[in-house]
Coordinates of N, CA and C (backbone and C1' of nucleotides) in Angstrom, one line a residue:
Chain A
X333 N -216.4 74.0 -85.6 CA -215.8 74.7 -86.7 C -216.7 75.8 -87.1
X334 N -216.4 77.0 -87.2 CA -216.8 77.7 -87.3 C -217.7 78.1 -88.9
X335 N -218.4 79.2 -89.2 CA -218.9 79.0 -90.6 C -217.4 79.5 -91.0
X336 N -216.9 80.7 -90.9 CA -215.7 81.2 -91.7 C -214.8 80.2 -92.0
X337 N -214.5 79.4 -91.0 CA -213.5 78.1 -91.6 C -214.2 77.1 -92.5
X338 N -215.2 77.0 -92.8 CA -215.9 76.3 -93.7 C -215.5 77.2 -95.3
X339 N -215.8 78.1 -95.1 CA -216.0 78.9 -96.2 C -214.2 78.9 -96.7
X340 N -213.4 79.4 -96.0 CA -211.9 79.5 -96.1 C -211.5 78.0 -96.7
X341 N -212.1 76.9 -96.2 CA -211.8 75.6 -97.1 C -211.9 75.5 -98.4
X342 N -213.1 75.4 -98.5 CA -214.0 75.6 -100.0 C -212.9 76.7 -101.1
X343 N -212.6 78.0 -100.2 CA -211.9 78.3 -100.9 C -210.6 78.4 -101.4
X344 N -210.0 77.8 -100.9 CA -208.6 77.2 -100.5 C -208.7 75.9 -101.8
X345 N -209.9 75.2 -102.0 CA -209.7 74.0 -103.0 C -209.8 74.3 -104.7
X346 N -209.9 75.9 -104.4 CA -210.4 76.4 -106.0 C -209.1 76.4 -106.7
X347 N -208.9 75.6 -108.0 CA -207.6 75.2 -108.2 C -207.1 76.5 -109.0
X348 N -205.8 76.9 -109.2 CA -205.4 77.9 -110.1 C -205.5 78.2 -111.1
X349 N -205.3 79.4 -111.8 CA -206.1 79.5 -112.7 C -208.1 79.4 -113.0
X350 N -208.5 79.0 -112.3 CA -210.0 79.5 -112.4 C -210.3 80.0 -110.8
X351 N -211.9 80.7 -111.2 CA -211.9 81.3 -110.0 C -214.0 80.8 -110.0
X352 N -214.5 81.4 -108.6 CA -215.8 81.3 -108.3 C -216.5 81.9 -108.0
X353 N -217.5 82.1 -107.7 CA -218.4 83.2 -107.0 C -218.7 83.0 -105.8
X354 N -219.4 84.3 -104.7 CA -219.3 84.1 -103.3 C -220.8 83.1 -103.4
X355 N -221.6 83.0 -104.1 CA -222.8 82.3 -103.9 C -222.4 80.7 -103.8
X356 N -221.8 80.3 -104.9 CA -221.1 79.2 -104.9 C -220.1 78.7 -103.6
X357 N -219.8 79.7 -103.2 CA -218.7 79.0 -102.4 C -219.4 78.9 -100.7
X358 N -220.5 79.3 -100.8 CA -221.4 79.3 -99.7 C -222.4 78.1 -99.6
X359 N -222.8 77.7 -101.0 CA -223.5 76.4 -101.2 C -222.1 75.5 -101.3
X360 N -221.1 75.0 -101.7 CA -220.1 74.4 -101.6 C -219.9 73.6 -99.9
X361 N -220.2 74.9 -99.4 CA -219.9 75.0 -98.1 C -220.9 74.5 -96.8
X362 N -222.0 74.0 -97.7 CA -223.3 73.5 -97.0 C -223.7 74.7 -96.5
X363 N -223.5 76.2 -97.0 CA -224.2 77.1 -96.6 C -225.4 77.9 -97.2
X364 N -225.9 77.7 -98.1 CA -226.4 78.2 -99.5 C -227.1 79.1 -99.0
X365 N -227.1 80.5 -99.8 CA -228.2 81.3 -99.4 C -226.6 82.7 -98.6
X366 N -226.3 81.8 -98.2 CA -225.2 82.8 -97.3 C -224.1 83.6 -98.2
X367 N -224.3 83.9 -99.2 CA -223.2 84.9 -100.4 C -222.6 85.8 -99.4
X368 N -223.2 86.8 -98.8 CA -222.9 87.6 -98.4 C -222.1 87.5 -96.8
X369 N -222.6 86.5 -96.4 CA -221.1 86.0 -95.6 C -220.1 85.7 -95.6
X370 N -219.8 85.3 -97.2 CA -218.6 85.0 -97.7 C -217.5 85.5 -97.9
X371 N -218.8 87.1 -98.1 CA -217.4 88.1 -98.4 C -217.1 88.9 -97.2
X372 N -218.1 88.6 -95.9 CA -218.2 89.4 -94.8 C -216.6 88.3 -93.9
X373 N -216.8 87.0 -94.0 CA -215.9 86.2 -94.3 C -214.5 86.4 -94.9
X374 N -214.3 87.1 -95.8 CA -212.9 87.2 -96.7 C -212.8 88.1 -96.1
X375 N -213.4 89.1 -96.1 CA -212.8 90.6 -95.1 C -212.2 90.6 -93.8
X376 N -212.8 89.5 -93.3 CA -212.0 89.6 -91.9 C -211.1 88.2 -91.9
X377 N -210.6 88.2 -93.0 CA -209.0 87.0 -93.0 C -208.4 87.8 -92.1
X378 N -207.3 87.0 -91.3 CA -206.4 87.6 -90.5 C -205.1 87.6 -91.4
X379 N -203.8 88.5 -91.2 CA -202.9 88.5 -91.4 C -202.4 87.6 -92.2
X380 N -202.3 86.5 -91.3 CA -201.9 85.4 -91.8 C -202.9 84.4 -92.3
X381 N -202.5 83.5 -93.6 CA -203.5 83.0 -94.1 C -203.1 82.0 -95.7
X382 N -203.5 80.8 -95.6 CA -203.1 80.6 -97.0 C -204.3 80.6 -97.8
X383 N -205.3 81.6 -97.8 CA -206.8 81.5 -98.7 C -206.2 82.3 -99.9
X384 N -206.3 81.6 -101.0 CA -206.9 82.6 -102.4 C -207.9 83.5 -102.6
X385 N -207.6 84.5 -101.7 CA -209.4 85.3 -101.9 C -209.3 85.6 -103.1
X386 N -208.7 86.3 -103.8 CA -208.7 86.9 -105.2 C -209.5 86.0 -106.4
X387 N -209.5 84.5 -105.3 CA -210.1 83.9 -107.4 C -211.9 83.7 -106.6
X388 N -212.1 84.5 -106.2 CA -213.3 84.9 -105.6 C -213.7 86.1 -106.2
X389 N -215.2 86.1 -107.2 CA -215.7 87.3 -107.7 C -217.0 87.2 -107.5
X390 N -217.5 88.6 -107.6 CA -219.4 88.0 -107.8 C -219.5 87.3 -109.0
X391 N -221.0 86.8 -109.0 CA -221.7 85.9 -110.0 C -221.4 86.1 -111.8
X392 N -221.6 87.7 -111.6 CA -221.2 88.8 -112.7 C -219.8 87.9 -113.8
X393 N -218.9 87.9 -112.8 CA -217.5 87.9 -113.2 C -216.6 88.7 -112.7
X394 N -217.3 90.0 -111.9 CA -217.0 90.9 -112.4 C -215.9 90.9 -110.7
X395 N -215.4 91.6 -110.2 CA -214.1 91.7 -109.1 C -215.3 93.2 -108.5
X396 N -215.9 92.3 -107.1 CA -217.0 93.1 -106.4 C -216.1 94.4 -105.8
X397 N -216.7 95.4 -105.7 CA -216.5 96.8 -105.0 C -216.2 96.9 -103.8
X398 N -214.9 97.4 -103.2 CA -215.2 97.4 -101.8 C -215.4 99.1 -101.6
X399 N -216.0 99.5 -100.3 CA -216.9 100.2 -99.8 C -215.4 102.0 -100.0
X400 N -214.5 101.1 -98.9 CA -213.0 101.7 -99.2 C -212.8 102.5 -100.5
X401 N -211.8 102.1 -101.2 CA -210.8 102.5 -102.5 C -211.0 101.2 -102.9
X402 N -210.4 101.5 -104.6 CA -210.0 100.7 -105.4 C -208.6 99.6 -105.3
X403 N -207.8 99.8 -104.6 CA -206.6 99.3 -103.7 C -206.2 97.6 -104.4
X404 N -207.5 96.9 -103.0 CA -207.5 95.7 -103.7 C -208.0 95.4 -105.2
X405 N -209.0 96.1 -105.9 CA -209.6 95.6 -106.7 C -208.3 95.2 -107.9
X406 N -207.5 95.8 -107.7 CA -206.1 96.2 -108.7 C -205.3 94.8 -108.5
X407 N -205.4 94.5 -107.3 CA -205.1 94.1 -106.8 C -204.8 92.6 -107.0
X408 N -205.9 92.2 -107.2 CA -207.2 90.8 -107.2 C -206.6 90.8 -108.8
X409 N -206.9 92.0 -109.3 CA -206.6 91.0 -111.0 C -205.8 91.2 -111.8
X410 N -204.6 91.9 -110.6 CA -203.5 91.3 -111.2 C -203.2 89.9 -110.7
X411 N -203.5 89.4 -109.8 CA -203.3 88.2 -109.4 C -203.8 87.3 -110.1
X412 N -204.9 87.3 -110.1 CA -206.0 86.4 -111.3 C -205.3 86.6 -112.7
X413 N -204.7 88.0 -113.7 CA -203.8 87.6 -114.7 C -202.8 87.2 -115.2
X414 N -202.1 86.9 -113.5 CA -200.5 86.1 -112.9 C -201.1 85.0 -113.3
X415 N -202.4 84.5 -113.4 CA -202.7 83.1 -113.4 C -203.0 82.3 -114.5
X416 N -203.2 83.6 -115.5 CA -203.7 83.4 -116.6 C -204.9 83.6 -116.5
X417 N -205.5 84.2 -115.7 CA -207.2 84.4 -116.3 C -207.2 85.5 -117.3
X418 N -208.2 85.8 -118.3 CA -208.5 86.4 -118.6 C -209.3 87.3 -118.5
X419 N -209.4 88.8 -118.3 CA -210.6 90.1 -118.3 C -210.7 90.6 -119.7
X420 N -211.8 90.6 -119.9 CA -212.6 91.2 -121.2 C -212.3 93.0 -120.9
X421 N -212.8 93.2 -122.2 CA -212.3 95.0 -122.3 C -213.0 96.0 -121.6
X422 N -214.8 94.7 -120.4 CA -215.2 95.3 -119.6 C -215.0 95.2 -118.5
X423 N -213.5 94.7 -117.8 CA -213.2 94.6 -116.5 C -213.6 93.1 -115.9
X424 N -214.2 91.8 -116.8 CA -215.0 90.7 -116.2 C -214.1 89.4 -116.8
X425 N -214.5 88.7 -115.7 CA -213.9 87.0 -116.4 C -214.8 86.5 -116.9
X426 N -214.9 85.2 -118.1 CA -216.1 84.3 -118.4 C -215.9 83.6 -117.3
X427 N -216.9 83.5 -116.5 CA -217.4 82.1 -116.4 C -217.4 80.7 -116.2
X428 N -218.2 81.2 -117.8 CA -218.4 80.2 -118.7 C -217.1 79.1 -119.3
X429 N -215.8 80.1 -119.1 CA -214.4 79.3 -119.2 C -213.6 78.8 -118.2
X430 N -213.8 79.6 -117.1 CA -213.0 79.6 -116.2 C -213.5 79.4 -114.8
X431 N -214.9 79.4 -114.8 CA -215.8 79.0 -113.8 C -215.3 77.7 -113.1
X432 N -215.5 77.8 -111.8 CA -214.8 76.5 -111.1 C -216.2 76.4 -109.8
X433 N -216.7 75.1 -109.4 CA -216.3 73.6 -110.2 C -217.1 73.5 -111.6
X434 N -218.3 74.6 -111.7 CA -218.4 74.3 -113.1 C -219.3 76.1 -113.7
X435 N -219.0 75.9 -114.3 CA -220.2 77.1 -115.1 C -221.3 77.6 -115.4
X436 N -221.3 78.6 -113.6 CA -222.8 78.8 -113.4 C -223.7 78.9 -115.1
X437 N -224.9 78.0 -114.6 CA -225.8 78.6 -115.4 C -226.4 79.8 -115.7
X438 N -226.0 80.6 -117.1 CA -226.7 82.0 -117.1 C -226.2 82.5 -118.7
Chain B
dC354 P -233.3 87.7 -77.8 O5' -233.6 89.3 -78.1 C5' -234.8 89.8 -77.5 C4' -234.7 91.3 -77.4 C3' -234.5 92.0 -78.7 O3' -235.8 92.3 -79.3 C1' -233.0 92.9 -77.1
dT355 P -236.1 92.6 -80.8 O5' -235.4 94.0 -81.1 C5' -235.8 95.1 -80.3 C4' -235.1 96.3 -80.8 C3' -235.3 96.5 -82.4 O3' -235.4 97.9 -82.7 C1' -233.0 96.3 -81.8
dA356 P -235.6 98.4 -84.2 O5' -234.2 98.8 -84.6 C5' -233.5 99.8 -83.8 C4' -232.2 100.2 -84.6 C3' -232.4 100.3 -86.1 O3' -231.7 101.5 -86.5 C1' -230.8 98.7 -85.6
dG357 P -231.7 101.9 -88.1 O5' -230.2 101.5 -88.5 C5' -229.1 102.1 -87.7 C4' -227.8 101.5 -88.2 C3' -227.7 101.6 -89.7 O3' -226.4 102.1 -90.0 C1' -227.3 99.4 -89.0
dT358 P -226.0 102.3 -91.6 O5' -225.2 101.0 -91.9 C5' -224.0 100.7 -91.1 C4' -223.3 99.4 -91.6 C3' -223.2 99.4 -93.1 O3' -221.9 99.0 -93.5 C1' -224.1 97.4 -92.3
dG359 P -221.3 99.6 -94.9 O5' -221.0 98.2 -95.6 C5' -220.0 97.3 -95.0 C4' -220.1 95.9 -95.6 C3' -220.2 96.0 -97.1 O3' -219.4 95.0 -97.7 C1' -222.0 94.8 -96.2
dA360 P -218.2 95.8 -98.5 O5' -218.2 94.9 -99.8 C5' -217.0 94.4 -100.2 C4' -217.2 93.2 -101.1 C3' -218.1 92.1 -100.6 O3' -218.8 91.5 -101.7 C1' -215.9 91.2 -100.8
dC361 P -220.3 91.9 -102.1 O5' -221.1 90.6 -101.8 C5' -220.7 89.3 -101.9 C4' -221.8 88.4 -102.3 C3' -222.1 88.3 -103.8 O3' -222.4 87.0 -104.1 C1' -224.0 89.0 -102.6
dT362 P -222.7 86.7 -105.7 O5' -224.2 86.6 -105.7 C5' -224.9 85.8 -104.8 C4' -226.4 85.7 -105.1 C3' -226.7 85.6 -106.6 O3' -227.8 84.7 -106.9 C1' -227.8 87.5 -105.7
dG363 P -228.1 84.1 -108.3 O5' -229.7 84.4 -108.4 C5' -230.6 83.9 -107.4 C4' -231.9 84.5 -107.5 C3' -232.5 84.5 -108.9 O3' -233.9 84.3 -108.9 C1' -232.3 86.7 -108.3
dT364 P -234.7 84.3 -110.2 O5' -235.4 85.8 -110.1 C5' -236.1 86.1 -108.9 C4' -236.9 87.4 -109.0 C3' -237.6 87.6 -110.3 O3' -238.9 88.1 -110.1 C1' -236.1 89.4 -110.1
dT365 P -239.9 88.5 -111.3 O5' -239.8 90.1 -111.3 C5' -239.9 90.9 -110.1 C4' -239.7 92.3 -110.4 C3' -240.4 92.9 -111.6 O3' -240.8 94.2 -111.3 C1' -238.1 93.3 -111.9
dT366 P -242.3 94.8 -111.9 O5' -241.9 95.8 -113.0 C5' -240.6 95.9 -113.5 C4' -240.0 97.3 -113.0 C3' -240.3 98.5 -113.9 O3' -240.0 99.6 -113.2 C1' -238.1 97.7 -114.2
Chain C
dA1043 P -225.5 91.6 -122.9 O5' -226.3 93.0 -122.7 C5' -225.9 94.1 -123.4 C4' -226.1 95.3 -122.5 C3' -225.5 95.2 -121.1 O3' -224.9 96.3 -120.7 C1' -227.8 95.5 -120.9
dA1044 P -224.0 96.4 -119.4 O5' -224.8 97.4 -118.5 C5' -225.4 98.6 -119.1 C4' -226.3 99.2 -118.2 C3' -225.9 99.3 -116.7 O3' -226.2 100.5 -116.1 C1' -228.0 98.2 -116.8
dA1045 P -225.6 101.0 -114.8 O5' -226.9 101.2 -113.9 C5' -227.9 102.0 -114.5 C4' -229.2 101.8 -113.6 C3' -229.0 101.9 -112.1 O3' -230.0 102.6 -111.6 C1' -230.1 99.8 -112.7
dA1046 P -229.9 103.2 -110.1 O5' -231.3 102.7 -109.5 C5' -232.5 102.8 -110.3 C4' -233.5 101.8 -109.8 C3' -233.6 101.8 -108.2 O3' -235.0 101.8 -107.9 C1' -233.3 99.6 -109.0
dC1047 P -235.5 102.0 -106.4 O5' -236.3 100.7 -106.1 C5' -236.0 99.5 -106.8 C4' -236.8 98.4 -106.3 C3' -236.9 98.3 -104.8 O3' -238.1 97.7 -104.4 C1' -235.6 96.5 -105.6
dA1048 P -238.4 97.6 -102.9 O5' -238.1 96.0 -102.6 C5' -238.5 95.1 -103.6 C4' -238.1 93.7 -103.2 C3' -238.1 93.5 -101.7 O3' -238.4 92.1 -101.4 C1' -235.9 93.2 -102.4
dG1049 P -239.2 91.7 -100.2 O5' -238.7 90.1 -100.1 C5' -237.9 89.8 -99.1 C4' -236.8 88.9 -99.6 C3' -236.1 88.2 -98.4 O3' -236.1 86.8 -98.5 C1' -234.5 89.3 -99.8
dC1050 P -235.8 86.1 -97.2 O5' -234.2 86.0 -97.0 C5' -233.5 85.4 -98.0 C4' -232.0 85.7 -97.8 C3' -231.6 85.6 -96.4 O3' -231.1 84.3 -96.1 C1' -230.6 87.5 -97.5
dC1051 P -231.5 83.7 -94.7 O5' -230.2 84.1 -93.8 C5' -228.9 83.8 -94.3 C4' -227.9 84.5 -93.4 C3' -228.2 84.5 -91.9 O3' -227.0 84.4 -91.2 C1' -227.9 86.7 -92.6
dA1052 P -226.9 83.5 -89.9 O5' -225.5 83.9 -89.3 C5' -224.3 83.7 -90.1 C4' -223.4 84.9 -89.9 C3' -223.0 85.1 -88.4 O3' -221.6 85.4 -88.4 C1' -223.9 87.1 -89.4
dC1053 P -220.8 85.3 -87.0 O5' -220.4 86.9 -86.8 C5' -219.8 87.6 -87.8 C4' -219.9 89.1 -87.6 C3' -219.6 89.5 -86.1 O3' -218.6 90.4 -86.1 C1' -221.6 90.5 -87.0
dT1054 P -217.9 90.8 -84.6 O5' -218.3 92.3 -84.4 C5' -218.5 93.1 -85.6 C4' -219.1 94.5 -85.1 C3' -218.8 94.9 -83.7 O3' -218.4 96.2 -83.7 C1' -221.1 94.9 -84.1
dA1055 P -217.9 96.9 -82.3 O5' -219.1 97.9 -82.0 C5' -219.6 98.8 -83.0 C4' -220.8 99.6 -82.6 C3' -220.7 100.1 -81.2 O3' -221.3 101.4 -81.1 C1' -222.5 98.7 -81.3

DNA sequence: CTAGTGACTGTTT
DNA sequence: AAAACAGCCACTA
């Protein structure tokens, strides 16, 4: 099994309505340390796919930048506010509320 | 094999 | 609080 199918699990169990960070979902994953393959990971989902990448954000809260356009980022939260998450009037989710499985320390 | 790259993160300015 | 720095590591050319 590959690392990407590890990671694709983990994210697949993050239940609706809350979301996690790529650090998180890499320790989750018996990967810790690996953030950045997570998202190196989400970028190359194939076509087909039942992952939730969307309830995937950096640590921040904040719905990470892709290199591209803004496209997805619009994208992602409207999904996440189909869900009910909430964004503050600086673009970010708490956490602290919505953090899944629990509420990074910070 | 080396070098460049990126949906990241913790520490230091 | 925000930005710069510095580790991080798999993937590609």
């Amino acid at each position: 099994m590959s690392s990407y199918e590890r990671f694709y699990e983990v994210v697949r169990s993050i239940p609706e309505g809350r979301v996690s960070s790529y650090g998180t979902i890499a320790s989750l994953a018996g990967l810790p340390g690996h953030a950045r393959q997570v998202g190196y990971a989400l970028a190359a989902l194939p076509d087909e796919h039942d992952v939730p990448w969307h309830r995937v954000v950096n640590v921040r809260g904040e719905v990470s930048t892709r290199r591209g356009g803004h496209t997805f980022e619009r994208i992602q939260r409207v999904l996440l506010e189909d869900e009910g998450v909430p964004f503050d009037q600086r673009g970010r989710v708490d956490l602290s509320s919505v953090g899944w499985p629990e509420p990074p320390a910070r």
